[in-house]
Coordinates of C-alpha atoms and ligand atoms in Angstrom, one line a residue:
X15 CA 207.1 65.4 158.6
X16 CA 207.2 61.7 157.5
X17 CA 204.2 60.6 157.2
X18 CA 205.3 56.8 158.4
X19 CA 203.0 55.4 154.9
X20 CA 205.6 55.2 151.8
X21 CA 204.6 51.9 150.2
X22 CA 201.1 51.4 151.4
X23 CA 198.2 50.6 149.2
X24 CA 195.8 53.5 148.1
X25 CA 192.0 53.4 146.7
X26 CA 191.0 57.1 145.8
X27 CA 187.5 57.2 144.4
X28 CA 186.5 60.3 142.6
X29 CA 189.9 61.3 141.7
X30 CA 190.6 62.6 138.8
X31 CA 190.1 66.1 139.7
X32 CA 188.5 68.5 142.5
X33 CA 189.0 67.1 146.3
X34 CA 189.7 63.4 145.3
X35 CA 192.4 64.8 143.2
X36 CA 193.9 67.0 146.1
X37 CA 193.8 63.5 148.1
X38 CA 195.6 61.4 145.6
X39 CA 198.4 63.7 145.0
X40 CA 199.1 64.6 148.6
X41 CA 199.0 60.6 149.1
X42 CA 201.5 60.3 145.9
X43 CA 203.5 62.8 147.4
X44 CA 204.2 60.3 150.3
X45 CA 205.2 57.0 148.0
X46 CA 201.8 55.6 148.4
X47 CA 200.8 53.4 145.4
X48 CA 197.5 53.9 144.2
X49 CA 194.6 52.9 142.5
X50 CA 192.2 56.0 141.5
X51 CA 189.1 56.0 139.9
X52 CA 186.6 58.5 137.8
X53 CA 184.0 58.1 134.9
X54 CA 185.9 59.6 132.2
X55 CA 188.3 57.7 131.4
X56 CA 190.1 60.3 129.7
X57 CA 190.9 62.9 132.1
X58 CA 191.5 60.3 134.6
X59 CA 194.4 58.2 132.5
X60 CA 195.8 62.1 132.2
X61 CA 195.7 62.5 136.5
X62 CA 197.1 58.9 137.0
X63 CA 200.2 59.9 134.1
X64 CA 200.6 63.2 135.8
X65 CA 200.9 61.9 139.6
X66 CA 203.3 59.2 138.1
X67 CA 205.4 61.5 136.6
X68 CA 205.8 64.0 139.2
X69 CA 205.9 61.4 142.2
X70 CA 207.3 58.1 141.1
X71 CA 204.5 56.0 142.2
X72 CA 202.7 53.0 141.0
X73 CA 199.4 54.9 139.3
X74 CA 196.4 52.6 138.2
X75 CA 194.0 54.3 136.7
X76 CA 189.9 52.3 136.6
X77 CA 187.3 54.4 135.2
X78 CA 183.5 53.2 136.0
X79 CA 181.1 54.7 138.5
X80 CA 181.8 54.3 141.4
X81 CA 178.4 54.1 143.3
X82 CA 177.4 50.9 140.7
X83 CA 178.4 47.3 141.9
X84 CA 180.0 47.3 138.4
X85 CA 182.5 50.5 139.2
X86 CA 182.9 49.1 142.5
X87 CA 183.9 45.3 141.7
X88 CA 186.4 47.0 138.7
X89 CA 188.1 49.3 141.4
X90 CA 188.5 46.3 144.1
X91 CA 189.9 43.9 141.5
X92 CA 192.3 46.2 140.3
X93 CA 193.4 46.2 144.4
X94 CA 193.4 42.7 144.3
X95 CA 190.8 43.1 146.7
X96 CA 193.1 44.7 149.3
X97 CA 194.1 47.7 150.3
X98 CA 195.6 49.8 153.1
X99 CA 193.8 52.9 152.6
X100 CA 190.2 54.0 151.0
X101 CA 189.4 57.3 150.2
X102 CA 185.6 57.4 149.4
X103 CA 184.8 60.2 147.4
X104 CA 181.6 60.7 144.5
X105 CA 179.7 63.8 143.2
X106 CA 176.8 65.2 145.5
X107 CA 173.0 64.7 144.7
X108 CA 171.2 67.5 142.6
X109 CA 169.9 70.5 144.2
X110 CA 166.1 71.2 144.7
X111 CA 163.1 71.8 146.5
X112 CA 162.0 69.2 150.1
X113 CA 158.5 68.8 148.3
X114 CA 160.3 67.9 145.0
X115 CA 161.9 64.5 146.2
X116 CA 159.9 61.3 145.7
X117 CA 161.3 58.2 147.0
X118 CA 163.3 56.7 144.4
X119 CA 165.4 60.5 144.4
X120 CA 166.0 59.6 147.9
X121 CA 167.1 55.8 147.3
X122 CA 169.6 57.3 144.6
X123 CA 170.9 59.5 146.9
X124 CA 171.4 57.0 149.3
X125 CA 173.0 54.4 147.3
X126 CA 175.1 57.5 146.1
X127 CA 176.4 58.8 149.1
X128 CA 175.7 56.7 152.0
X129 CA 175.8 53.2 150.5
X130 CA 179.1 53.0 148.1
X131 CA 181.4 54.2 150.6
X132 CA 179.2 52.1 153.3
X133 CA 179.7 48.6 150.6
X134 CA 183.7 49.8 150.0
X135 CA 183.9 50.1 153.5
X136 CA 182.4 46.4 154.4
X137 CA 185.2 45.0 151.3
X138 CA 187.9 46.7 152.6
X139 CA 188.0 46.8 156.0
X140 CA 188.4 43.4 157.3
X141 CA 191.8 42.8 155.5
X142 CA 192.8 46.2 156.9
X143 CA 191.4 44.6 160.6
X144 CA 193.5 41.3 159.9
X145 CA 196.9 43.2 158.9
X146 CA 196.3 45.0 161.7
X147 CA 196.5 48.2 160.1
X148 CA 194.1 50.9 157.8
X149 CA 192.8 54.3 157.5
X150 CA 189.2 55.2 155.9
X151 CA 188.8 59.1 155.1
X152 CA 185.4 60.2 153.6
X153 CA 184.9 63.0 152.0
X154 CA 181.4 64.6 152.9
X155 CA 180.5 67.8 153.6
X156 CA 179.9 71.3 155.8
X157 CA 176.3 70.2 155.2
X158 CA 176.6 67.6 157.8
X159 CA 177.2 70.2 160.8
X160 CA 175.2 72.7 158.7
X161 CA 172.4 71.6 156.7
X162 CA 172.3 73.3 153.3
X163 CA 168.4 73.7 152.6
X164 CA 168.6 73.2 148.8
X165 CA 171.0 70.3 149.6
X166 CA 168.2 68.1 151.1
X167 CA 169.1 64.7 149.4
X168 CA 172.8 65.6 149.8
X169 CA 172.3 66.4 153.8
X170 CA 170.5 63.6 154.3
X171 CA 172.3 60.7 152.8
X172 CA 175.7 62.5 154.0
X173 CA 173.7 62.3 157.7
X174 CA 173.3 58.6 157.4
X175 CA 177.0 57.8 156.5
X176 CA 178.2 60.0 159.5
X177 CA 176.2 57.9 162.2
X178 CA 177.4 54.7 160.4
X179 CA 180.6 56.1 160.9
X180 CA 180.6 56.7 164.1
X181 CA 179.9 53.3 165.5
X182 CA 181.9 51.3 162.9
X183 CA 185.0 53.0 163.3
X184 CA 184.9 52.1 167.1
X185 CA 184.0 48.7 166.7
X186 CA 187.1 48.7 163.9
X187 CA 190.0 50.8 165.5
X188 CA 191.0 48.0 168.3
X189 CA 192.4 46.5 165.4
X190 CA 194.9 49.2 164.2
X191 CA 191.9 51.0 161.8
X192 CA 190.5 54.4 162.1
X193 CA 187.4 55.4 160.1
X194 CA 187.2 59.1 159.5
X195 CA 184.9 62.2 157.7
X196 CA 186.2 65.1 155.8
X197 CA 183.8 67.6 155.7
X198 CA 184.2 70.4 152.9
X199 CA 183.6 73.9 153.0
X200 CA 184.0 75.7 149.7
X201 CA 186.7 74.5 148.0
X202 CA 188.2 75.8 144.3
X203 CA 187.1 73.1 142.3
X204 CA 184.9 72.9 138.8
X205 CA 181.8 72.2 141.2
X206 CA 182.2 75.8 142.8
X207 CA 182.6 77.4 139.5
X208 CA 179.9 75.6 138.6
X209 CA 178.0 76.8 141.5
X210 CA 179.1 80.1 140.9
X211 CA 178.3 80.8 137.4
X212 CA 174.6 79.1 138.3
X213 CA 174.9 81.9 140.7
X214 CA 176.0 84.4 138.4
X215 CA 173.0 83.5 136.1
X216 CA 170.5 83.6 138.7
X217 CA 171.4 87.1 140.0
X218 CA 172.5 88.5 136.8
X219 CA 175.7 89.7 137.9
X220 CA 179.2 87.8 136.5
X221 CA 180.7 84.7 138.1
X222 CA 183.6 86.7 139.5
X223 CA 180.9 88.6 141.6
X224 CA 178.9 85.6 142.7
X225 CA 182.4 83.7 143.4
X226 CA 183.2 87.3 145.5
X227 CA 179.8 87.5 147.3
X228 CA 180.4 83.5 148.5
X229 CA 184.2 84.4 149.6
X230 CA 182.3 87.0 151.8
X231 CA 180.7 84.7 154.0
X232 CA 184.0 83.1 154.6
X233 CA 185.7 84.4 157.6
X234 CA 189.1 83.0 155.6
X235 CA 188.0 85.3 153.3
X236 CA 188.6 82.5 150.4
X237 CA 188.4 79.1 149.3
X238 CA 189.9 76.2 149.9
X239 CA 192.0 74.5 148.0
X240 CA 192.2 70.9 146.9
X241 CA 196.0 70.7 147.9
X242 CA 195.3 71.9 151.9
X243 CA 192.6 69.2 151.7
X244 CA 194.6 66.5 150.3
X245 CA 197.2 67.5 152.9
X246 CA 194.3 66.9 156.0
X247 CA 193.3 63.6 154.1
X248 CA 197.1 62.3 154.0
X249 CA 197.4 63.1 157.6
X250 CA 194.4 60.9 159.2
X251 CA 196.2 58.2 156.9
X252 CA 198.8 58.6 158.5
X253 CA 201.0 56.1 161.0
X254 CA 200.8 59.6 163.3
X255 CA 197.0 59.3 163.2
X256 CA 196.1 56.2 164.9
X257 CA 194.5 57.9 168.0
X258 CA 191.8 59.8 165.6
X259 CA 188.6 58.0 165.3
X260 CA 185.5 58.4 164.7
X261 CA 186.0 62.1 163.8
X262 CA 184.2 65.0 161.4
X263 CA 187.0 67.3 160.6
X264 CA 185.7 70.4 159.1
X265 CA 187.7 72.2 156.6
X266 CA 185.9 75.3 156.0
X267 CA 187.9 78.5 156.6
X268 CA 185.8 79.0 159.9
X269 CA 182.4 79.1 157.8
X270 CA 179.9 77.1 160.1
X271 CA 179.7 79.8 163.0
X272 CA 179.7 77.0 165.9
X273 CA 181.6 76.8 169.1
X274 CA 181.7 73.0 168.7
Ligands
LIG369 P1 184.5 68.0 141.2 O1 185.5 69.0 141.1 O2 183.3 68.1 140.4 O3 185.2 66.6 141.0 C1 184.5 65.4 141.1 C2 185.4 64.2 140.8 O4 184.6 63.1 141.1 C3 185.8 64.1 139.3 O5 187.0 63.5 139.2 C4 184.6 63.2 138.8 O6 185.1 62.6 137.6 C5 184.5 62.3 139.9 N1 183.2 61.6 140.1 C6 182.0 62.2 140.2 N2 181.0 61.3 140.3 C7 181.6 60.1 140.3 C8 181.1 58.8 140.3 N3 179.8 58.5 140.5 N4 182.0 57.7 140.2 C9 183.3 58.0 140.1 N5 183.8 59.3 140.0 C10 183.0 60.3 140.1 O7 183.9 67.9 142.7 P2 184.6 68.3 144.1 O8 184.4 69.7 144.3 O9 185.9 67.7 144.2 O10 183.6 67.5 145.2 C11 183.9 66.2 145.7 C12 182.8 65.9 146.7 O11 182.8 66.8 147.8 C13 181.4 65.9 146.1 O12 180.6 64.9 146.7 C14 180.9 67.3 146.6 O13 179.5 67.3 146.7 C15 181.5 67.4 147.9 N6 181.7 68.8 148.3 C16 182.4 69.7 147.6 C17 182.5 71.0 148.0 C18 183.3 72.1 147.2 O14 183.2 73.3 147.5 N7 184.1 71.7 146.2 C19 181.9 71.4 149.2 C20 181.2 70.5 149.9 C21 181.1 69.2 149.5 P3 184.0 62.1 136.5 O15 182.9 63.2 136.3 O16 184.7 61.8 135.3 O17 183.4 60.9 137.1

C-alpha cells in the first residue's frame, strides 16, 4: 500500500533508537524527509546515516533534549519552523513509590511528558491547520488504559496529554489535521532489557528468565517490535488516515485484558 506521503516533512523526537527509531524508519521507508532528534549526538548522526543510506531520504540529524526550550527551538529551526508531521516521543519518568514524589518530581514529569509534546504541538500545528494538512502521533503508553503502580509520575503526566488530546485534535481535524496516541505495550527495545535485567537482579534469576516471565503475561506470547510500531505510526500519517482522530491505539499483543 502507498501510503499517499513521499515528500512530506517529518519531526521524530526520541529517534535514534527504541520506538522513535521504529517510527523514523518506517516513515523513511515511505520518501518522507526528516528531521530526528536524540541527546547523544553520536548514536543519532549513526541512525540519521543509516536511514539515509538505506532509504534515500533527506536525514537531518539535531541532538539536544528534547523536553528543554533549548532542544525544542534547535529541532524547530532545523524544520524551518514547519512541518507536516510530528512524532513526539522522550524517555518515561523514573520508577518509584506514590509517597516518594514531591512536587517538583511531578512538575518534571509534566514538563517531560505532557508539556513538550503539548509546546511542539502549539509550534506545529497551525502551519499544518493553514496548508490544510498534518498528522501528530504520540507515543505514550499501556499505562494510560492500565495504570502501572510503580509508574505513578509516568501515568499521570501520560493522563494529562491524552485529555489534551482529545479535545485539540477535534478542534484541529476540520482543517485536514489528526492528533493521535500510540500506546506501547512491551516492546524490544534497550528500556525493556533494561527493565528486565533490573528484574533479573531483583529476583535473582538471569535476564532471559525475567524477559521469559514478562513474555508470559503477554497473550502474543512476545514483544513487540519497533518495526510493527513504526509501521502503526506511518499509517495514522498517512493520506489514508484522515478519518482517525482523537484516538489511543494500543499496541500491546492483547496485554490490557479489556473489552474496550
Ligand atoms: P529507548 O529504547 O530507551 O529509546 C529512547 C530514545 O529516546 C533514544 O533514542 C534516546 O536517545 C531518546 N531520548 C530519551 N530521552 C530523550 C530526551 N529527553 N530528548 C531527546 N531524546 C531522548 O526507549 P523506548 O523503549 O523506545 O521508549 C520510548 C518511549 O515509549 C518512552 O517514553 C517509554 O517510556 C515509552 N514506553 C516504552 C515501552 C517499551 O516497552 N519499550 C512501553 C511503554 C512505554 P538519548 O538517550 O541519546 O537521548
Amino acid at each position: 500500500m502507498d501510503l499517499g506521503i513521499r515528500g512530506k516533512r517529518a519531526l521524530v523526537c526520541a529517534a535514534s533508537r527504541g520506538l522513535g527509531f521504529g517510527c523514523a524508519e518506517a516513515l523513511a521507508a515511505e520518501g518522507v524527509e526528516l528531521v530526528i532528534n536524540a541527546r547523544g549526538k553520536g548514536a543519532l548522526e549513526a541512525a540519521a546515516e543509516d536511514l539515509r543510506t538505506r532509504f534515500a531520504v533527506p536525514v537531518t540529524a539535531v541532538a539536544g533534549d528534547i523536553t528543554t526550550e533549548a532542544g525544542r527551538a534547535a529541532a524547530l529551526e532545523a524544520l524551518g519552523g514547519e512541518a507536516d508531521i510530528l512524532i513526539n516521543n522522550a524517555g518515561g519518568p523514573p520508577p518509584g513509590m506514590w509517597t516518594d514524589w514531591e512536587r517538583e518530581d511531578f512538575i518534571a514529569a509534566l514538563d517531560a511528558n505532557m508539556l513538550a509534546p503539548i509546546a511542539l504541538i502549539r509550534a506545529l500545528v497551525p502551519g499544518m491547520m493553514e496548508r490544510g494538512w498534518g498528522r501528530v502521533v504520540n507515543i505514550t503508553s499501556m499505562a494510560v488504559k492500565a495504570p502501572i503502580p510503580v509508574l505513578g509520575l509516568s501515568n499521570t503526566a501520560r493522563t494529562g496529554l491524552t485529555g489534551f488530546v482529545a479535545g485539540t485534535a477535534r478542534q484541529v481535524a476540520g482543517r485536514g489535521v489528526t492528533i493521535n496516541n500510540l500506546l506501547p505495550g512491551i516492546h524490544a527495545t534497550d528500556r525493556a532489557a533494561a527493565l528486565d535485567a533490573g528484574a533479573a537482579e531483583a529476583e535473582g534469576i538471569t535476564p532471559a528468565e525475567a524477559r521469559a516471565a514478562r513474555e508470559a503475561t503477554i497473550p502474543a506470547g512476545r514483544y513487540g517490535s519497533p518495526g510493527e510500531f513504526g509501521a502503526m505510526c506511518a499509517f495514522l500519517c498517512s493520506d489514508k488516515a484522515g478519518f482517525i482522530v482523537g484516538q489511543n491505539i494500543l499496541l500491546d499483543g492483547g496485554q490490557v485484558n479489556a473489552t474496550l
